Tab-separated table of C-alpha atoms in Angstrom:
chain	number	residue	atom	x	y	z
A	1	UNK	CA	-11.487	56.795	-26.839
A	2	UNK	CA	-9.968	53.256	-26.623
A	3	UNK	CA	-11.216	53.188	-22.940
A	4	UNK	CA	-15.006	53.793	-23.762
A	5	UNK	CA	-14.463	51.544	-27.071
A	6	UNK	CA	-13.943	48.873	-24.737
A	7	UNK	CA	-16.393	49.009	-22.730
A	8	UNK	CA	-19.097	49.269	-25.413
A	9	UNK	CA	-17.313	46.381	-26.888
A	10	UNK	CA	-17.752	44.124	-23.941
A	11	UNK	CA	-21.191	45.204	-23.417
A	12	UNK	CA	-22.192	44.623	-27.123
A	13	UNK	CA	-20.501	41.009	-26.587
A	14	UNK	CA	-23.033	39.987	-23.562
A	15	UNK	CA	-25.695	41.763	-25.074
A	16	UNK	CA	-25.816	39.527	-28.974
A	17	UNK	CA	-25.798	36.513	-26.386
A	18	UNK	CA	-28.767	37.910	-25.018
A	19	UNK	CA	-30.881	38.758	-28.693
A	20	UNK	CA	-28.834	39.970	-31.919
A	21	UNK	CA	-30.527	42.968	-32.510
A	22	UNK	CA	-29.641	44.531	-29.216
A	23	UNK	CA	-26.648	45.594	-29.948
A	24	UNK	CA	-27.521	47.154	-33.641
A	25	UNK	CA	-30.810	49.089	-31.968
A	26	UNK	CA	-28.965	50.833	-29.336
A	27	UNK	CA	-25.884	51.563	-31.987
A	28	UNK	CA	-28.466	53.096	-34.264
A	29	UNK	CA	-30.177	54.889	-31.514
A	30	UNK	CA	-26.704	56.301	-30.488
A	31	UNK	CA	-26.179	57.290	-33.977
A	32	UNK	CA	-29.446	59.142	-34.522
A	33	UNK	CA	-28.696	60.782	-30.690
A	34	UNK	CA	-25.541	61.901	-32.346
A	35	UNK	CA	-26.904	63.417	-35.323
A	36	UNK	CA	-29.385	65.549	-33.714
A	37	UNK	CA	-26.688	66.614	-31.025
A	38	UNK	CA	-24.307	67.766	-34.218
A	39	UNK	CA	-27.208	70.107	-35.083
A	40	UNK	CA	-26.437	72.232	-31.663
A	41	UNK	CA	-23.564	73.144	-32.470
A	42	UNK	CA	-23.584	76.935	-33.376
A	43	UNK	CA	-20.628	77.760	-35.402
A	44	UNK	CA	-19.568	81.741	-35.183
A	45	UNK	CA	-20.689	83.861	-37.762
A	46	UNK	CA	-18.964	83.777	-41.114
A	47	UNK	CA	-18.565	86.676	-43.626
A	48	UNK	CA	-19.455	85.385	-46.957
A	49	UNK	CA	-17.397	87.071	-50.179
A	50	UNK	CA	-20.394	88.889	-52.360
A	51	UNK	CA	-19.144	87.252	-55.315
A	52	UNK	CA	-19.510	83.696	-54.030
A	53	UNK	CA	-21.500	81.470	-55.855
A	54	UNK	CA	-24.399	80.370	-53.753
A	55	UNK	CA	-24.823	77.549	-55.626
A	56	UNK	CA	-21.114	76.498	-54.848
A	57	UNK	CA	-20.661	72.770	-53.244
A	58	UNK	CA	-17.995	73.152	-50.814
A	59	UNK	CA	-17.456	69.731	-50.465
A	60	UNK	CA	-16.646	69.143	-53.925
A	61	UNK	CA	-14.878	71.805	-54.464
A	62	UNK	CA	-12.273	70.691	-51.460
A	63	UNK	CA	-12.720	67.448	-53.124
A	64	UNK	CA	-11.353	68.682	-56.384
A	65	UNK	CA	-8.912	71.038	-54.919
A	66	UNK	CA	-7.328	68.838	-53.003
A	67	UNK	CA	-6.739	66.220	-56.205
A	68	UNK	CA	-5.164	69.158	-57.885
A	69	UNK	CA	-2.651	69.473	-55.127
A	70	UNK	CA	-2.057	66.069	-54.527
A	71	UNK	CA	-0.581	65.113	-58.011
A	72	UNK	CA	2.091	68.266	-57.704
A	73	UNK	CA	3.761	66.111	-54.982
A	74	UNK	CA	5.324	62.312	-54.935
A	75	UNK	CA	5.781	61.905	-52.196
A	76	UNK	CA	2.308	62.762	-50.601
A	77	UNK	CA	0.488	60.502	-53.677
A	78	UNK	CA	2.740	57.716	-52.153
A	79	UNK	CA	1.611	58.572	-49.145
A	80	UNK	CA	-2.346	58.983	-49.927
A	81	UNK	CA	-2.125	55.536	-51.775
A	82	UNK	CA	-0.549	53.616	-49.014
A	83	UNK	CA	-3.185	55.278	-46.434
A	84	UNK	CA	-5.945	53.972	-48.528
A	85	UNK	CA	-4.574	50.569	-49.299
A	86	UNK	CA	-3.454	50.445	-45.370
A	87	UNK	CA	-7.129	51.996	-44.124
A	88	UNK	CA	-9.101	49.135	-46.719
A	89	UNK	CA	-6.749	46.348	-45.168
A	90	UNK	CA	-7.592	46.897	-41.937
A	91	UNK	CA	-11.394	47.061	-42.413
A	92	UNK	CA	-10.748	43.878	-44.570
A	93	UNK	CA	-9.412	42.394	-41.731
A	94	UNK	CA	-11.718	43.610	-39.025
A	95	UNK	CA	-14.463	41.042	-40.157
A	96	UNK	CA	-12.300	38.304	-40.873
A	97	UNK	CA	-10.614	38.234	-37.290
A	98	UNK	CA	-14.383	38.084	-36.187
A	99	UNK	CA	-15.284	35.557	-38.596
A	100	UNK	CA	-12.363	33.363	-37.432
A	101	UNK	CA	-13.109	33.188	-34.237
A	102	UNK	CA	-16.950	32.897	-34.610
A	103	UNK	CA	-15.791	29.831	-36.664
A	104	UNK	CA	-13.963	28.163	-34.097
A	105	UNK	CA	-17.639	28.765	-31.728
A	106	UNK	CA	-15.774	31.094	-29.242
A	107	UNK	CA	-18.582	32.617	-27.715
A	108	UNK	CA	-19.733	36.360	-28.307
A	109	UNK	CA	-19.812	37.229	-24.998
A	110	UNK	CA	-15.663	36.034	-24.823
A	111	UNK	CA	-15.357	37.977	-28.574
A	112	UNK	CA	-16.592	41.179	-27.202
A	113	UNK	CA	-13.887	40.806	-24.140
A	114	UNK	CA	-11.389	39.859	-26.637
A	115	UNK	CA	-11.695	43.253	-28.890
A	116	UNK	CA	-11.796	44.831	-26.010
A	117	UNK	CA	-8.342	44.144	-24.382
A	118	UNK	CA	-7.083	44.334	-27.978
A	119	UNK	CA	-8.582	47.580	-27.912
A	120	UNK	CA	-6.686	48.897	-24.945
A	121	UNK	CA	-3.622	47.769	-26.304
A	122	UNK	CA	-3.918	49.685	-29.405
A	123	UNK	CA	-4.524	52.775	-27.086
A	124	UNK	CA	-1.481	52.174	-25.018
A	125	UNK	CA	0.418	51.527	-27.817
A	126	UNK	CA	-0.565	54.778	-29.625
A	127	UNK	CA	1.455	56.666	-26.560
A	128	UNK	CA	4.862	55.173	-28.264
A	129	UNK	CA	3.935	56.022	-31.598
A	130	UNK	CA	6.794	58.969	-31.345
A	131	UNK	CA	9.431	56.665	-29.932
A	132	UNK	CA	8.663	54.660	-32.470
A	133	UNK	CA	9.216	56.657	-35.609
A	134	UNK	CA	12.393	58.451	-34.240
A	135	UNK	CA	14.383	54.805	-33.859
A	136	UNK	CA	12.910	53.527	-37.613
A	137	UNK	CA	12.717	57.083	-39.107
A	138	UNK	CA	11.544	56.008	-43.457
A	139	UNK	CA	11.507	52.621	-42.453
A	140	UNK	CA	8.800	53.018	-40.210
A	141	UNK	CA	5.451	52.274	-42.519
A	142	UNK	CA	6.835	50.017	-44.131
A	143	UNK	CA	7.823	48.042	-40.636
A	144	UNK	CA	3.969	48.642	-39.941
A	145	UNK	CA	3.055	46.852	-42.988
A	146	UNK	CA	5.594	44.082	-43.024
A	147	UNK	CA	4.288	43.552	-38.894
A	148	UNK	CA	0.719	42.942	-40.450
A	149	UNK	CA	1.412	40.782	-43.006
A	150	UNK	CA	3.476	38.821	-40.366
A	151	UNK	CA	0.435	38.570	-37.895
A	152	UNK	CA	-1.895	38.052	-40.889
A	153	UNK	CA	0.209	34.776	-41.411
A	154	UNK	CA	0.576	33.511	-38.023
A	155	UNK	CA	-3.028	34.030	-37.820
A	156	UNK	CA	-3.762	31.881	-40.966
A	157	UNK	CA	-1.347	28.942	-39.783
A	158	UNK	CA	-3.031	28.958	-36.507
A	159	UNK	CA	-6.334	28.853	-37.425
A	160	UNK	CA	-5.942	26.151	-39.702
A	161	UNK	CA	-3.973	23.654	-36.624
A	162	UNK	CA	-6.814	24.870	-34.466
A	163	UNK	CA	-9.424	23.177	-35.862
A	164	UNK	CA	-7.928	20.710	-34.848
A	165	UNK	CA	-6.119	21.480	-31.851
A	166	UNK	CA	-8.009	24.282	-29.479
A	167	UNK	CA	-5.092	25.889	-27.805
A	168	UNK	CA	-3.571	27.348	-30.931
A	169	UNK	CA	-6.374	29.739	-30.853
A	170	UNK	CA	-3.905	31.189	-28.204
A	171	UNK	CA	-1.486	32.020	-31.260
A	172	UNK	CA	-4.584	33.606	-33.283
A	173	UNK	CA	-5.089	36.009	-30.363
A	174	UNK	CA	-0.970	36.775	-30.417
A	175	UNK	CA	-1.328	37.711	-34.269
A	176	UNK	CA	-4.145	40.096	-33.339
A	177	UNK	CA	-2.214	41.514	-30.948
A	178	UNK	CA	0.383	42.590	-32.841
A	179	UNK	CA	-1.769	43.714	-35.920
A	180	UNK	CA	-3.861	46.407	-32.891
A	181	UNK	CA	-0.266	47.270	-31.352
A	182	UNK	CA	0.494	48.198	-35.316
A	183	UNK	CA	-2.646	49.810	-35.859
A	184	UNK	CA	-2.004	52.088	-32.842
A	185	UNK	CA	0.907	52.952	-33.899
A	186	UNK	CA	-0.362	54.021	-37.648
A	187	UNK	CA	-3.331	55.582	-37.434
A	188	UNK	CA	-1.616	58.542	-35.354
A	189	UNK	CA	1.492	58.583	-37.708
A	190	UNK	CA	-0.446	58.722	-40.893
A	191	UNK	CA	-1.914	61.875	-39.668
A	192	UNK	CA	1.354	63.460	-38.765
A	193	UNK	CA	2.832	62.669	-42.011
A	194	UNK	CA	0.058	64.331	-43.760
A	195	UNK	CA	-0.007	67.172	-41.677
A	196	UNK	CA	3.838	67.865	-42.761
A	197	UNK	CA	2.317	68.532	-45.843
A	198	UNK	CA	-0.637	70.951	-44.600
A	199	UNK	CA	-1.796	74.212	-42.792
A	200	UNK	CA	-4.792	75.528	-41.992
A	201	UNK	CA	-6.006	75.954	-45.551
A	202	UNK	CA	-5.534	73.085	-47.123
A	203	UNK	CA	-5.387	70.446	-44.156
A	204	UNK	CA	-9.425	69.878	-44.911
A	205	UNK	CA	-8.608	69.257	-48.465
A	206	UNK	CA	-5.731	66.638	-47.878
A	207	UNK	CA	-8.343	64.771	-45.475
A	208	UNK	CA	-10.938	64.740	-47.561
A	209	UNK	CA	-8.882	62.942	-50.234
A	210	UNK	CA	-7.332	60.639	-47.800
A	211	UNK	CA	-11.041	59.443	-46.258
A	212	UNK	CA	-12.111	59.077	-49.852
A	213	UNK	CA	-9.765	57.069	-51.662
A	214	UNK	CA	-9.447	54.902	-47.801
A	215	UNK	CA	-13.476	54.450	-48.192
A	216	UNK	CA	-12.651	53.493	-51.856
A	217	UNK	CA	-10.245	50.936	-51.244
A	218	UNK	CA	-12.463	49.685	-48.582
A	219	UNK	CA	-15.275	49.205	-50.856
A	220	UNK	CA	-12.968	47.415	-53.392
């Protein structure tokens, strides 16, 4: 995944030097191939329970369920919560590191090789993610967070002393690397710790809760 990310990233890079709408056509014709490629796939057949509403929204009922069983436990509301605050930080963040360096005119081209090797490192990263929680153990999200608001700092000093003085844009690029060695590590945990929580019957509903309130906290 971080592989292929990369490459579209560098290719989307050269491609906004070459006209701006480039890259948004081709990631909207992607999408659209996508869509109609979901359609083939032919689930097996499923024997519906006579007295099932047909009317019944599945969605929102696995929506609603999974709120139900969510407040019985602390410790996966804590959970939930920090997911959501973590997931809408991060997509803060995404168009702010952009931003910054657009800013200080590094060139698209250079931006989309930049995300890309950040990329990578996320990926490679992600393959420690287990050696990782067994040394910190319960201090390990809150390392994560305390590593990000680190790199969101150095990030902030730098940019600042770079307007002036071009080769602290090196120290920008250091923050972001720690922030997508982080991120590789989370992302992966997160899941596991929900999953400690889950089994084939409810996993669904716990997702569903945790992409929701994450798209929520986005938004906000």
């Amino acid at each position: 995944y971080y592989i292929i990310n990369a490459i579209s990233t560098i290719l989307s890079g050269f491609l906004y030097d070459v006209n701006p709408y480039i890259p948004i056509i081709l990631a909207l014709t992607t999408t659209l191939f996508l869509t109609i490629l979901s359609r083939g796939f032919v689930e097996p057949p499923i024997i519906q329970n006579k007295k099932k509403n047909k009317k019944d929204f599945s969605e929102i009922k696995n929506l609603k369920e999974s709120f139900k069983f969510i407040l019985k436990s602390e410790r996966l509301k804590s959970l939930i919560l920090f997911s959501a605050i973590t997931v809408g930080v991060f997509n803060v963040l995404t168009n702010y590191e952009i931003s910054l360096l657009e800013n200080l005119d590094i060139d698209a081209k250079y931006l989309g090789i930049i995300f890309a090797v950040l990329g990578i490192i996320s990926g490679i990263v992600t393959k420690k993610q287990e050696v990782f929680h067994n040394k910190h153990r319960n201090k390990t999200l809150s390392l994560i967070l305390g590593g990000l608001g680190i790199s969101i700092i150095i990030s902030g000093i730098a940019a600042i002393i770079a307007t002036k003085y071009r080769i602290f844009i090196i120290f920008i690029i250091i923050s972001y690397v720690i922030k997508y060695a982080y991120k590789g590590i989370y992302n992966p945990l997160m899941d596991k710790y929900l999953r400690n929580f889950s089994n084939e019957e409810i996993d669904t509903k716990i997702f569903t809760a945790k992409n929701f309130f994450g798209s929520i906290f986005s938004v906000i």
